[in-house]
Coordinates of C-alpha atoms in Angstrom, one line a residue:
Chain A
M1 CA 0.2 0.4 -0.2
K2 CA 1.8 3.6 -0.7
P3 CA 0.6 5.7 1.7
H4 CA -0.4 9.0 -0.1
L5 CA 3.1 11.1 1.9
E6 CA 3.5 13.8 -1.5
H7 CA 2.9 16.5 0.3
I8 CA 5.4 16.4 3.3
E9 CA 9.0 17.3 2.0
P10 CA 12.0 17.3 3.6
Q11 CA 13.2 19.9 5.5
A12 CA 17.3 20.5 5.0
D13 CA 17.8 21.8 7.4
R14 CA 16.8 19.5 9.3
V15 CA 18.6 15.9 7.4
F16 CA 21.0 13.7 9.7
R17 CA 23.8 11.1 8.9
G18 CA 24.1 7.4 10.1
R19 CA 25.4 4.7 8.9
P20 CA 23.7 2.5 6.2
V21 CA 22.4 -1.2 8.3
S22 CA 20.0 -2.2 5.7
D23 CA 18.8 -1.4 2.7
G24 CA 14.7 0.2 2.8
I25 CA 13.6 3.7 2.0
A26 CA 10.1 4.1 5.3
R27 CA 8.6 6.8 6.2
A28 CA 6.0 6.7 9.2
Q29 CA 6.0 8.5 13.2
A30 CA 8.9 7.7 14.6
V31 CA 8.6 6.6 18.6
V32 CA 11.1 7.6 20.7
T33 CA 12.5 6.0 23.7
R34 CA 16.0 7.2 25.5
Q35 CA 16.0 3.3 27.3
P36 CA 17.9 1.5 25.9
F37 CA 14.9 -1.4 24.0
M38 CA 14.6 -5.9 24.6
F39 CA 12.4 -7.1 21.9
S40 CA 13.2 -10.8 23.3
H41 CA 10.7 -11.3 25.6
G42 CA 9.8 -6.9 25.1
L43 CA 8.1 -7.3 21.4
D44 CA 4.9 -9.3 20.4
P45 CA 5.6 -10.0 17.7
A46 CA 1.8 -11.2 16.9
S47 CA 1.1 -6.9 18.1
G48 CA 3.6 -5.2 17.4
I49 CA 2.9 -4.4 21.2
V50 CA 5.7 -4.3 23.4
I51 CA 5.5 -6.4 26.3
D52 CA 8.3 -5.7 28.6
R53 CA 6.3 -4.6 31.6
S54 CA 9.8 -2.1 32.1
H55 CA 10.2 0.1 29.2
E56 CA 8.0 3.9 29.4
L57 CA 6.8 2.2 26.3
Y58 CA 5.1 -0.7 27.8
G59 CA 1.7 -1.1 26.6
R60 CA 2.0 0.9 23.3
L61 CA 1.6 0.1 19.5
V62 CA 4.9 0.7 17.5
R63 CA 3.3 -1.9 14.9
G64 CA 4.4 0.5 11.7
S65 CA 6.9 3.9 14.1
V66 CA 9.9 4.8 12.5
L67 CA 11.4 3.7 16.4
V68 CA 14.1 5.4 17.9
F69 CA 16.3 4.1 19.9
P70 CA 19.3 4.6 21.5
R71 CA 20.1 0.4 22.2
G72 CA 19.1 -3.1 22.0
V73 CA 19.5 -5.0 25.5
G74 CA 18.0 -8.6 26.4
S75 CA 18.9 -11.9 25.2
T76 CA 20.6 -13.3 22.2
S77 CA 17.8 -14.2 20.5
A78 CA 15.6 -10.6 20.6
G79 CA 16.9 -11.0 16.4
M80 CA 14.7 -13.8 16.1
W81 CA 11.7 -11.9 18.1
L82 CA 13.5 -9.4 14.9
L83 CA 12.1 -11.3 12.5
E84 CA 9.7 -12.6 13.4
A85 CA 8.3 -9.4 13.5
V86 CA 8.8 -8.5 10.2
L87 CA 7.8 -11.1 8.5
Q88 CA 4.2 -11.3 10.3
G89 CA 3.8 -7.8 9.6
N90 CA 4.1 -6.3 13.4
A91 CA 7.7 -4.9 13.0
P92 CA 8.6 -1.2 12.5
A93 CA 8.7 0.2 9.7
A94 CA 13.0 1.2 10.5
L95 CA 15.0 2.1 13.7
V96 CA 17.0 4.2 13.9
M97 CA 19.5 4.2 16.8
E98 CA 22.4 5.9 18.2
E99 CA 24.2 2.0 17.4
I100 CA 23.3 -1.5 16.2
D101 CA 24.7 -4.8 17.8
P102 CA 24.5 -7.5 16.2
V103 CA 22.0 -10.1 17.1
L104 CA 19.0 -7.1 16.2
A105 CA 21.7 -6.5 12.7
M106 CA 21.2 -10.4 12.4
G107 CA 17.8 -9.5 12.6
A108 CA 17.8 -7.4 9.1
L109 CA 20.2 -8.9 7.2
F110 CA 18.1 -12.7 7.7
A111 CA 14.6 -10.5 6.8
R112 CA 16.5 -10.0 3.2
L113 CA 18.6 -12.9 3.4
F114 CA 15.5 -15.7 4.0
F115 CA 12.8 -13.8 3.9
Q116 CA 13.1 -10.5 0.5
R117 CA 12.1 -8.4 3.1
S118 CA 14.2 -4.8 4.0
L119 CA 13.7 -3.5 7.1
P120 CA 15.7 -0.1 7.3
V121 CA 17.9 0.7 10.1
V122 CA 20.5 3.5 9.9
D123 CA 22.6 4.2 13.0
K124 CA 25.2 5.9 14.2
I125 CA 23.3 9.2 14.0
R126 CA 25.2 11.9 16.1
P127 CA 23.0 11.8 19.9
A128 CA 21.6 15.4 19.5
A129 CA 20.3 14.8 15.9
L130 CA 18.7 11.8 17.3
L131 CA 17.4 14.3 20.6
A132 CA 15.6 17.2 17.2
I133 CA 13.6 13.4 16.7
R134 CA 9.5 12.8 18.9
T135 CA 7.1 11.0 19.1
G136 CA 5.5 11.5 16.4
D137 CA 8.0 13.2 13.9
W138 CA 7.1 12.0 10.8
V139 CA 10.4 11.2 9.5
E140 CA 12.4 9.8 6.2
V141 CA 15.2 6.0 6.3
D142 CA 17.1 4.8 4.2
G143 CA 18.5 2.4 5.2
G144 CA 21.0 2.3 2.3
A145 CA 21.9 5.4 2.2
G146 CA 22.3 6.7 6.5
M147 CA 19.8 8.9 5.6
V148 CA 17.1 10.2 8.3
R149 CA 15.1 13.2 7.4
L150 CA 12.7 15.1 9.5
L151 CA 9.7 15.8 7.3
R152 CA 7.5 18.9 7.1
G153 CA 3.7 18.5 8.9
G154 CA 5.9 16.7 12.2
R155 CA 5.7 17.8 15.4
E156 CA 1.5 18.9 15.0
G157 CA 0.9 15.7 12.5
A158 CA 2.0 14.2 15.8
A159 CA -1.6 15.0 17.1
R160 CA -3.1 15.6 14.3
P161 CA -1.9 14.1 11.3
P162 CA -1.3 16.1 7.4
R163 CA -3.5 15.8 5.0
G164 CA -4.3 12.5 3.7
R165 CA -5.1 9.2 4.3
L166 CA -2.6 7.1 6.6
P167 CA -3.0 3.9 6.6
E168 CA -3.4 2.5 10.3
G169 CA -0.5 2.6 12.3
G170 CA 1.4 4.6 10.7
A171 CA 2.9 4.6 6.9
S172 CA 5.8 3.2 5.6
G173 CA 7.0 2.7 1.5
G174 CA 8.9 0.7 0.8
E175 CA 8.2 -3.1 1.8
G176 CA 8.8 -2.0 5.8
G177 CA 5.1 -2.3 6.8
G178 CA 3.3 -5.0 4.8
C179 CA 2.3 -8.2 6.4
R180 CA 3.1 -11.5 5.1
R181 CA 1.5 -14.2 6.3
C182 CA -2.2 -12.7 7.3
Chain B
M1 CA 37.0 -7.8 4.7
R2 CA 39.4 -9.4 3.5
L3 CA 37.8 -13.3 2.3
T4 CA 41.0 -15.4 2.2
D5 CA 40.4 -18.0 -1.5
E6 CA 39.2 -20.8 0.5
E7 CA 36.8 -18.2 2.3
K8 CA 35.4 -16.6 -1.5
R9 CA 35.5 -19.9 -3.5
T10 CA 33.2 -20.2 -0.7
L11 CA 31.5 -17.8 -0.5
D12 CA 31.0 -17.7 -4.5
G13 CA 29.3 -21.7 -4.0
G14 CA 31.6 -23.3 -4.8
R15 CA 31.5 -25.6 -1.1
G16 CA 27.9 -26.0 -1.4
E17 CA 25.3 -23.9 -1.1
A18 CA 25.2 -24.1 2.7
R19 CA 28.4 -23.2 4.1
R20 CA 27.7 -20.6 0.7
V21 CA 24.3 -19.7 2.9
A22 CA 26.8 -19.9 6.1
M23 CA 29.6 -17.9 4.5
E24 CA 27.3 -15.2 2.4
I25 CA 25.4 -14.6 6.8
L26 CA 29.3 -14.0 7.7
A27 CA 30.1 -11.4 5.7
G28 CA 27.1 -8.9 5.5
M29 CA 27.9 -9.3 9.6
G30 CA 31.2 -8.3 9.0
K31 CA 30.4 -6.2 6.3
I32 CA 28.0 -4.7 8.6
F33 CA 30.5 -4.2 11.7
E34 CA 34.1 -3.4 9.6
A35 CA 35.8 -6.1 10.2
G36 CA 39.3 -6.8 8.8
R37 CA 38.5 -10.2 8.7
L38 CA 37.0 -13.1 9.9
V39 CA 38.8 -15.3 12.6
P40 CA 38.6 -19.2 13.4
V41 CA 36.2 -20.2 16.2
R42 CA 36.8 -23.7 18.9
S43 CA 33.4 -23.9 19.9
A44 CA 29.6 -22.3 20.1
H45 CA 26.1 -22.9 21.7
V46 CA 23.5 -21.6 20.0
L47 CA 19.7 -21.4 21.1
A48 CA 17.1 -23.6 20.5
S49 CA 14.0 -22.8 22.4
L50 CA 11.2 -22.1 19.8
L51 CA 10.2 -18.7 22.4
N52 CA 14.0 -17.6 19.9
F53 CA 13.4 -19.4 17.1
H54 CA 9.3 -18.6 16.3
G55 CA 8.3 -19.9 13.4
A56 CA 11.0 -18.3 11.5
G57 CA 13.5 -19.5 12.6
L58 CA 12.6 -22.4 12.5
E59 CA 12.2 -22.1 8.5
V60 CA 15.9 -20.4 8.7
I61 CA 17.4 -23.8 10.8
E62 CA 15.6 -26.3 8.5
R63 CA 16.2 -24.4 5.6
L64 CA 20.0 -25.5 6.1
A65 CA 19.8 -28.7 7.9
A66 CA 18.0 -29.9 4.8
L67 CA 20.9 -28.0 2.7
G68 CA 22.9 -30.2 4.6
A69 CA 24.7 -27.7 7.0
R70 CA 27.3 -29.4 9.7
Y71 CA 28.6 -27.8 13.0
A72 CA 32.7 -27.4 12.1
V73 CA 33.3 -26.8 15.5
P74 CA 32.1 -29.1 18.7
T75 CA 28.4 -26.5 19.3
T76 CA 26.4 -27.4 22.5
V77 CA 22.8 -26.3 22.6
D78 CA 20.8 -23.6 25.5
P79 CA 17.5 -25.1 27.1
V80 CA 14.3 -25.1 25.2
S81 CA 10.5 -24.8 25.8
V82 CA 9.3 -28.7 27.2
S83 CA 11.6 -30.2 29.9
L84 CA 13.4 -33.2 28.8
E85 CA 11.3 -35.2 31.8
G86 CA 7.8 -33.8 29.4
D87 CA 5.2 -34.0 32.2
D88 CA 5.8 -30.5 33.9
I89 CA 3.7 -28.5 31.0
P90 CA 1.4 -30.4 28.6
L91 CA 2.7 -27.8 25.2
P92 CA -0.1 -27.4 22.9
P93 CA 0.5 -29.7 20.3
G94 CA 1.1 -27.2 17.3
L95 CA 4.2 -25.9 20.2
A96 CA 5.7 -29.1 21.3
E97 CA 5.3 -29.8 17.4
R98 CA 7.5 -26.8 16.2
Q99 CA 10.3 -27.0 19.1
R100 CA 10.4 -30.8 18.0
R101 CA 11.7 -30.0 14.5
I102 CA 14.4 -27.4 16.2
C103 CA 15.8 -29.7 17.2
A104 CA 16.2 -32.3 15.4
A105 CA 16.9 -29.9 12.7
H106 CA 19.5 -29.5 15.4
A107 CA 20.2 -33.1 15.8
A108 CA 21.3 -32.9 12.2
M109 CA 24.0 -30.0 12.1
G110 CA 25.3 -32.5 14.6
V111 CA 25.3 -30.5 18.5
V112 CA 26.6 -31.8 21.5
P113 CA 22.9 -32.0 23.1
S114 CA 23.3 -30.1 26.3
W115 CA 19.9 -29.1 26.4
T116 CA 21.8 -25.9 29.4
C117 CA 23.1 -22.1 29.1
T118 CA 25.2 -23.3 30.9
P119 CA 27.7 -25.8 29.1
Y120 CA 30.4 -24.4 31.2
W121 CA 29.5 -26.9 33.4
G122 CA 29.8 -30.0 31.2
G123 CA 32.3 -29.1 29.6
N124 CA 32.5 -26.3 26.5
L125 CA 34.7 -24.4 29.2
P126 CA 36.3 -22.4 26.6
G127 CA 40.8 -21.2 26.8
Y128 CA 42.1 -17.9 27.6
G129 CA 41.7 -15.4 25.0
D130 CA 40.4 -18.4 22.8
H131 CA 37.7 -17.0 20.4
V132 CA 34.6 -18.6 20.7
A133 CA 30.9 -17.9 18.8
W134 CA 28.7 -17.5 21.2
S135 CA 24.6 -17.5 21.7
E136 CA 22.5 -17.1 25.5
S137 CA 23.5 -13.3 26.7
S138 CA 23.4 -14.8 30.5
A139 CA 26.5 -17.4 29.2
V140 CA 29.0 -15.5 26.7
A141 CA 28.6 -12.8 29.9
F142 CA 31.2 -16.0 31.4
V143 CA 32.8 -17.0 28.6
N144 CA 33.9 -13.7 28.4
S145 CA 34.6 -12.7 32.1
V146 CA 34.8 -15.6 34.2
L147 CA 36.9 -17.7 31.5
G148 CA 38.8 -14.3 29.6
A149 CA 36.7 -16.5 26.1
R150 CA 35.8 -13.7 23.3
T151 CA 33.1 -13.7 21.0
N152 CA 30.1 -11.2 21.4
R153 CA 26.4 -11.4 22.0
L154 CA 25.5 -13.9 18.4
S155 CA 21.7 -13.7 17.8
T156 CA 20.1 -16.7 16.8
G157 CA 20.8 -17.7 13.4
L158 CA 24.2 -16.5 13.8
E159 CA 25.7 -18.1 15.2
I160 CA 24.1 -21.4 13.4
A161 CA 26.3 -19.9 10.6
A162 CA 29.9 -19.1 12.3
S163 CA 29.8 -23.0 13.7
I164 CA 28.7 -24.3 10.0
M165 CA 31.8 -22.3 9.0
G166 CA 34.2 -22.3 12.3
R167 CA 35.0 -18.5 11.8
I168 CA 33.7 -15.4 12.9
P169 CA 33.8 -11.5 12.2
E170 CA 36.3 -10.2 14.3
C171 CA 35.2 -6.9 16.0
G172 CA 33.4 -5.8 19.1
L173 CA 35.4 -8.2 21.6
H174 CA 37.8 -10.1 20.0
L175 CA 39.6 -7.2 19.1
T176 CA 41.9 -6.5 22.4
E177 CA 41.3 -2.8 22.2
N178 CA 37.1 -3.0 23.0
R179 CA 38.0 -4.8 26.2
R180 CA 38.7 -1.6 27.7
P181 CA 36.1 -1.1 30.7
R182 CA 34.6 2.2 30.3
V183 CA 32.3 3.0 34.2
R184 CA 33.2 2.0 36.6
F185 CA 31.3 0.4 40.0
R186 CA 32.3 0.5 43.6
V187 CA 30.5 -2.5 45.2
E188 CA 30.7 -1.9 49.2
A189 CA 27.6 -4.6 50.1
D190 CA 29.8 -8.0 51.2
P191 CA 27.9 -10.0 48.8
A192 CA 26.6 -13.7 49.8
D193 CA 25.0 -15.3 47.6
E194 CA 23.6 -15.6 44.1
L195 CA 20.9 -12.8 44.8
D196 CA 23.3 -9.9 46.4
F197 CA 25.3 -10.9 42.6
G198 CA 22.2 -11.5 40.6
A199 CA 20.6 -7.1 42.2
I200 CA 24.8 -5.9 41.7
G201 CA 24.2 -7.3 37.8
Y202 CA 21.4 -5.7 37.4
L203 CA 22.5 -2.9 38.9
V204 CA 25.4 -2.4 36.3
G205 CA 23.1 -3.5 33.6
R206 CA 20.6 0.2 34.2
L207 CA 22.6 2.1 35.8
A208 CA 25.6 1.6 32.3
P209 CA 23.7 -0.3 29.5
G210 CA 25.8 -1.3 26.9
R211 CA 28.7 -0.8 28.5
T212 CA 32.1 -2.7 29.7
P213 CA 31.4 -2.1 33.6
Y214 CA 34.2 -2.4 36.0
L215 CA 33.9 -3.3 39.0
V216 CA 35.8 -3.0 42.5
G217 CA 35.0 -4.5 46.7
L218 CA 33.7 -8.0 45.1
P219 CA 35.0 -11.1 46.7
P220 CA 37.5 -12.7 45.2
H221 CA 36.8 -16.3 46.2
A222 CA 33.2 -15.4 44.6
T223 CA 32.6 -18.1 43.1
W224 CA 31.4 -19.4 39.4
E225 CA 28.0 -19.7 39.8
Q226 CA 27.8 -16.2 42.0
L227 CA 29.9 -15.1 38.3
T228 CA 26.8 -16.3 36.4
S229 CA 24.2 -14.7 38.4
L230 CA 25.6 -11.7 38.0
G231 CA 26.9 -11.7 34.2
A232 CA 23.3 -13.3 33.4
A233 CA 21.9 -10.0 35.7
A234 CA 23.6 -7.3 33.8
A235 CA 23.3 -9.7 30.3
S236 CA 19.3 -9.3 30.7
A237 CA 19.1 -4.9 32.6
G238 CA 22.4 -4.1 29.6
G239 CA 22.7 -6.0 27.2
I240 CA 26.2 -6.5 28.9
A241 CA 27.9 -8.9 27.2
L242 CA 31.4 -8.4 29.6
F243 CA 32.7 -7.4 33.0
H244 CA 35.2 -7.2 34.8
A245 CA 35.8 -7.3 38.6
E246 CA 39.4 -6.1 40.0
G247 CA 41.2 -10.1 41.2
V248 CA 38.2 -11.8 40.2
T249 CA 37.8 -11.8 36.4
A250 CA 39.8 -13.8 33.2
E251 CA 41.9 -11.1 32.4
S252 CA 41.8 -8.7 35.7
R253 CA 43.7 -11.8 37.2
R254 CA 46.5 -11.7 33.9
G255 CA 46.8 -8.0 34.6
A256 CA 45.5 -7.3 31.2
V257 CA 42.5 -5.1 31.5
D258 CA 43.4 -1.7 30.2
L259 CA 42.8 1.0 33.3
R260 CA 43.7 4.5 31.3
G261 CA 40.1 4.5 29.7
L262 CA 39.3 5.2 33.7
R263 CA 40.7 7.5 35.2
R264 CA 38.0 9.8 34.1
A265 CA 34.6 7.4 33.5
E266 CA 32.1 7.9 35.6
E267 CA 32.0 5.6 38.9
H268 CA 28.7 4.2 40.8
L269 CA 28.3 3.1 44.4
I270 CA 26.3 -0.3 45.1
D271 CA 25.5 -0.5 48.6
R272 CA 23.6 -2.7 50.6
A273 CA 20.5 -0.4 50.6
A274 CA 21.1 -0.3 46.5
I275 CA 20.2 -4.5 46.9
R276 CA 17.7 -3.7 48.7
R277 CA 15.8 -2.0 46.5
A278 CA 17.1 -3.5 43.6
V279 CA 15.1 -6.4 44.6
A280 CA 12.7 -4.8 45.8
E281 CA 11.4 -2.8 42.1
L282 CA 12.1 -6.7 40.6
T283 CA 9.3 -8.2 42.7
T284 CA 6.0 -7.3 41.2
A285 CA 3.4 -8.8 44.1
S286 CA 3.3 -9.8 47.9
R287 CA 0.9 -12.6 47.3
T288 CA 1.4 -15.9 47.8
P289 CA 3.4 -17.7 44.9
D290 CA 1.9 -21.4 42.9
L291 CA 5.1 -21.9 41.6
V292 CA 8.9 -21.7 43.9
A293 CA 11.4 -21.9 40.7
L294 CA 15.3 -22.2 41.3
G295 CA 17.5 -22.5 38.9
C296 CA 18.1 -19.5 36.6
P297 CA 20.6 -19.9 34.8
H298 CA 20.7 -23.4 35.4
W299 CA 21.4 -24.5 38.8
S300 CA 25.9 -26.3 39.3
V301 CA 25.6 -29.9 40.9
R302 CA 26.7 -27.7 43.6
Q303 CA 23.7 -25.3 43.9
L304 CA 21.2 -28.5 43.6
S305 CA 23.6 -29.3 47.0
R306 CA 22.6 -26.6 48.6
L307 CA 19.6 -26.7 47.8
A308 CA 18.7 -30.6 49.6
A309 CA 20.2 -29.1 52.6
L310 CA 18.3 -26.6 52.8
L311 CA 15.7 -30.2 52.3
R312 CA 16.4 -31.7 54.7
G313 CA 13.4 -32.5 57.0
R314 CA 10.5 -30.9 54.3
R315 CA 8.4 -31.0 52.4
V316 CA 7.4 -28.8 50.2
R317 CA 3.5 -27.2 51.0
D318 CA 0.4 -28.7 48.9
S319 CA -0.6 -25.7 47.9
V320 CA 2.9 -25.1 46.1
R321 CA 5.1 -26.0 43.6
L322 CA 8.8 -26.3 43.7
W323 CA 10.7 -27.0 40.6
V324 CA 14.4 -26.7 40.7
Y325 CA 16.0 -25.9 36.2
T326 CA 19.1 -27.7 35.5
S327 CA 21.2 -29.8 32.1
P328 CA 20.6 -33.2 32.1
Y329 CA 24.7 -33.8 32.6
V330 CA 23.7 -32.0 36.5
K331 CA 20.9 -33.5 37.7
R332 CA 23.5 -37.0 36.3
A333 CA 26.7 -35.8 38.5
A334 CA 23.8 -34.8 41.2
L335 CA 21.8 -38.2 40.6
E336 CA 25.2 -40.2 41.5
K337 CA 25.7 -37.9 44.1
G338 CA 23.0 -38.7 45.4
V339 CA 21.3 -35.2 46.2
A340 CA 18.6 -35.1 43.0
Q341 CA 16.7 -38.4 45.1
A342 CA 16.9 -35.5 48.5
I343 CA 15.3 -33.2 46.7
E344 CA 13.1 -34.8 45.0
A345 CA 11.8 -36.6 48.7
S346 CA 10.7 -33.3 49.8
G347 CA 8.3 -33.1 46.5
A348 CA 10.2 -31.0 44.7
R349 CA 11.0 -31.6 40.9
I350 CA 14.3 -31.7 38.7
L351 CA 13.5 -30.7 35.2
T352 CA 16.4 -30.8 32.7
G353 CA 16.3 -28.8 29.0
T354 CA 14.6 -26.7 30.3
C355 CA 13.2 -23.5 32.4
M356 CA 10.8 -20.7 33.5
V357 CA 11.4 -18.0 31.3
I358 CA 11.0 -19.9 28.0
S359 CA 9.1 -22.7 28.9
F360 CA 4.9 -21.7 29.0
L361 CA 4.3 -21.1 32.9
R362 CA 1.1 -18.8 31.5
H363 CA 0.2 -22.8 30.2
A364 CA 0.9 -24.1 34.3
G365 CA -1.9 -22.0 35.7
V366 CA 1.1 -20.3 37.0
R367 CA 0.0 -16.3 39.1
V368 CA 2.8 -16.1 40.9
M369 CA 6.3 -16.9 40.7
M370 CA 8.8 -16.5 43.7
T371 CA 12.7 -17.3 43.0
D372 CA 16.7 -16.0 43.3
S373 CA 17.4 -15.1 40.3
V374 CA 16.8 -12.4 39.7
R375 CA 17.5 -12.9 35.7
A376 CA 14.7 -14.8 36.3
A377 CA 12.8 -12.0 37.8
R378 CA 13.3 -9.9 35.3
L379 CA 12.5 -12.2 32.6
V380 CA 9.6 -13.6 33.7
P381 CA 6.5 -11.7 34.1
S382 CA 7.1 -9.5 30.9
E383 CA 7.1 -12.8 28.6
H384 CA 4.1 -15.1 30.9
G385 CA 2.7 -12.4 32.4
C386 CA 3.0 -13.6 35.8
E387 CA 3.7 -12.2 38.9
A388 CA 7.2 -12.0 40.3
V389 CA 8.3 -12.0 44.1
L390 CA 12.2 -11.9 45.0
A391 CA 14.2 -13.0 47.6
P392 CA 17.1 -15.0 48.5
L393 CA 16.7 -19.2 48.7
A394 CA 16.8 -20.4 52.0
E395 CA 13.3 -18.4 51.8
C396 CA 12.4 -19.0 48.6
V397 CA 12.3 -23.2 50.4
S398 CA 10.5 -21.9 53.4
R399 CA 8.2 -20.5 51.7
A400 CA 7.9 -23.7 49.6
T401 CA 7.4 -25.9 52.0
E402 CA 7.1 -27.1 56.4
A403 CA 8.3 -29.2 58.2
G404 CA 7.5 -32.6 58.1
A405 CA 9.4 -36.2 56.4
G406 CA 8.9 -36.4 52.8

């Protein structure tokens, strides 16, 4: 499904460069946390809801969002949890991190190698830039180029989404948000 | 990343499809992590729980097994979601079948059937400085820190590829410069048992997630069991893969920790009050437990012996279950020692090959789990939707039992 986002233009002063980790392009609203995020036993792949009770995002739907967080924590199965969420269509549309770890990188790599699915991932964004992204902002993540763009219509859009109909749970470009198994 | 001619040939498919796919995984990860080359590994430890694999992982591992993939180095395997005893929690047929298929794929690839998160008690014991490819975050923290072996926190799938190739990208904790501590912890708490050590690990993970800590003030005689508990909690709370403890862990005992970066590093104090707060934070209920679950990470023979001593002259109450998790070979040793019989005579069960974190406690009707494991208290409530009570071992035993012969 192609989201109707043509009216949202990137702002030149709001482009952040990071490191390309995993290819793909996604446009969606950001969910931002300063706390490390636990995918294993922390994100329910069947719903896309955060089930880690000790996390500030507990109970929140992160499906289809651009999840912005410092780093992953939890067990070394986190990559499979992420992969499963991708295949069930309940993963975030993209990940933006301070620093990826091998566990999560593998989830994105396996999605591409074994299932031809893309989950754009960019890491090593400057901490100051990470602070500039707020929950509800519309952002575009280009995993192949290592770029994160804050889109106009962003912050206001948190409460009132920009013009045009948006798919439920946030829009995503590319293949990031589709559902393969239902 | 530079590849040798043999590695290039493998990547081009000259060594078969299974090895080509495994090499593509390693090459992809090596590129992301800017590794210069692949290094040989001496052992691997892989995950197998269906909670770790889901449908996606099952598809991956069955595809690799069907391609004829074989583990090239000694490879032990983590616990699964049903006990080998098989009668603790009846799994829905679909889930049991999926778990069986994961185990069968591992078996086809030649895994050592250890079914434990503490394979070092059964002989997968990397040497100092060895490169290894281990999954299971608690075991990763142990082999890096206590043994001085070198592995990153590998995920399900990557350790499988590494074991098939006998190689891993040389990055992260495989390189000496990345093993340097970045944050200092002063422990003024005289930690005495696994609960104390676990609470310290939890605090380290919460206060310095993702960083390598340097702990001062741990007792030099800290046991492997205690250090297992510390690492397991630090891993689950903060993704920590390596900790140094002055005079205790492998690299510190050899004077091999590069302390230069610590001069201006932040320092945290962990005292008794902090430990008490951590235990209180992880205790989510005050209700009576219906399950007392011990053995996370999987217990050693020594821990089982201690439990047997605490259970002498007591029996498990009718209203509560006392389950203890360990590996098949530790249970076997405990049987030879007579310790396992003493434990089970009280009405407690020793379950092997699974644990409270990855088995389906909900299907067993568990609403409140009591444990002395900080890691279990951290993970079980999220995963199984039940409450946790965290308490010292003696208190767990007294809540679960009453006086009387078993």
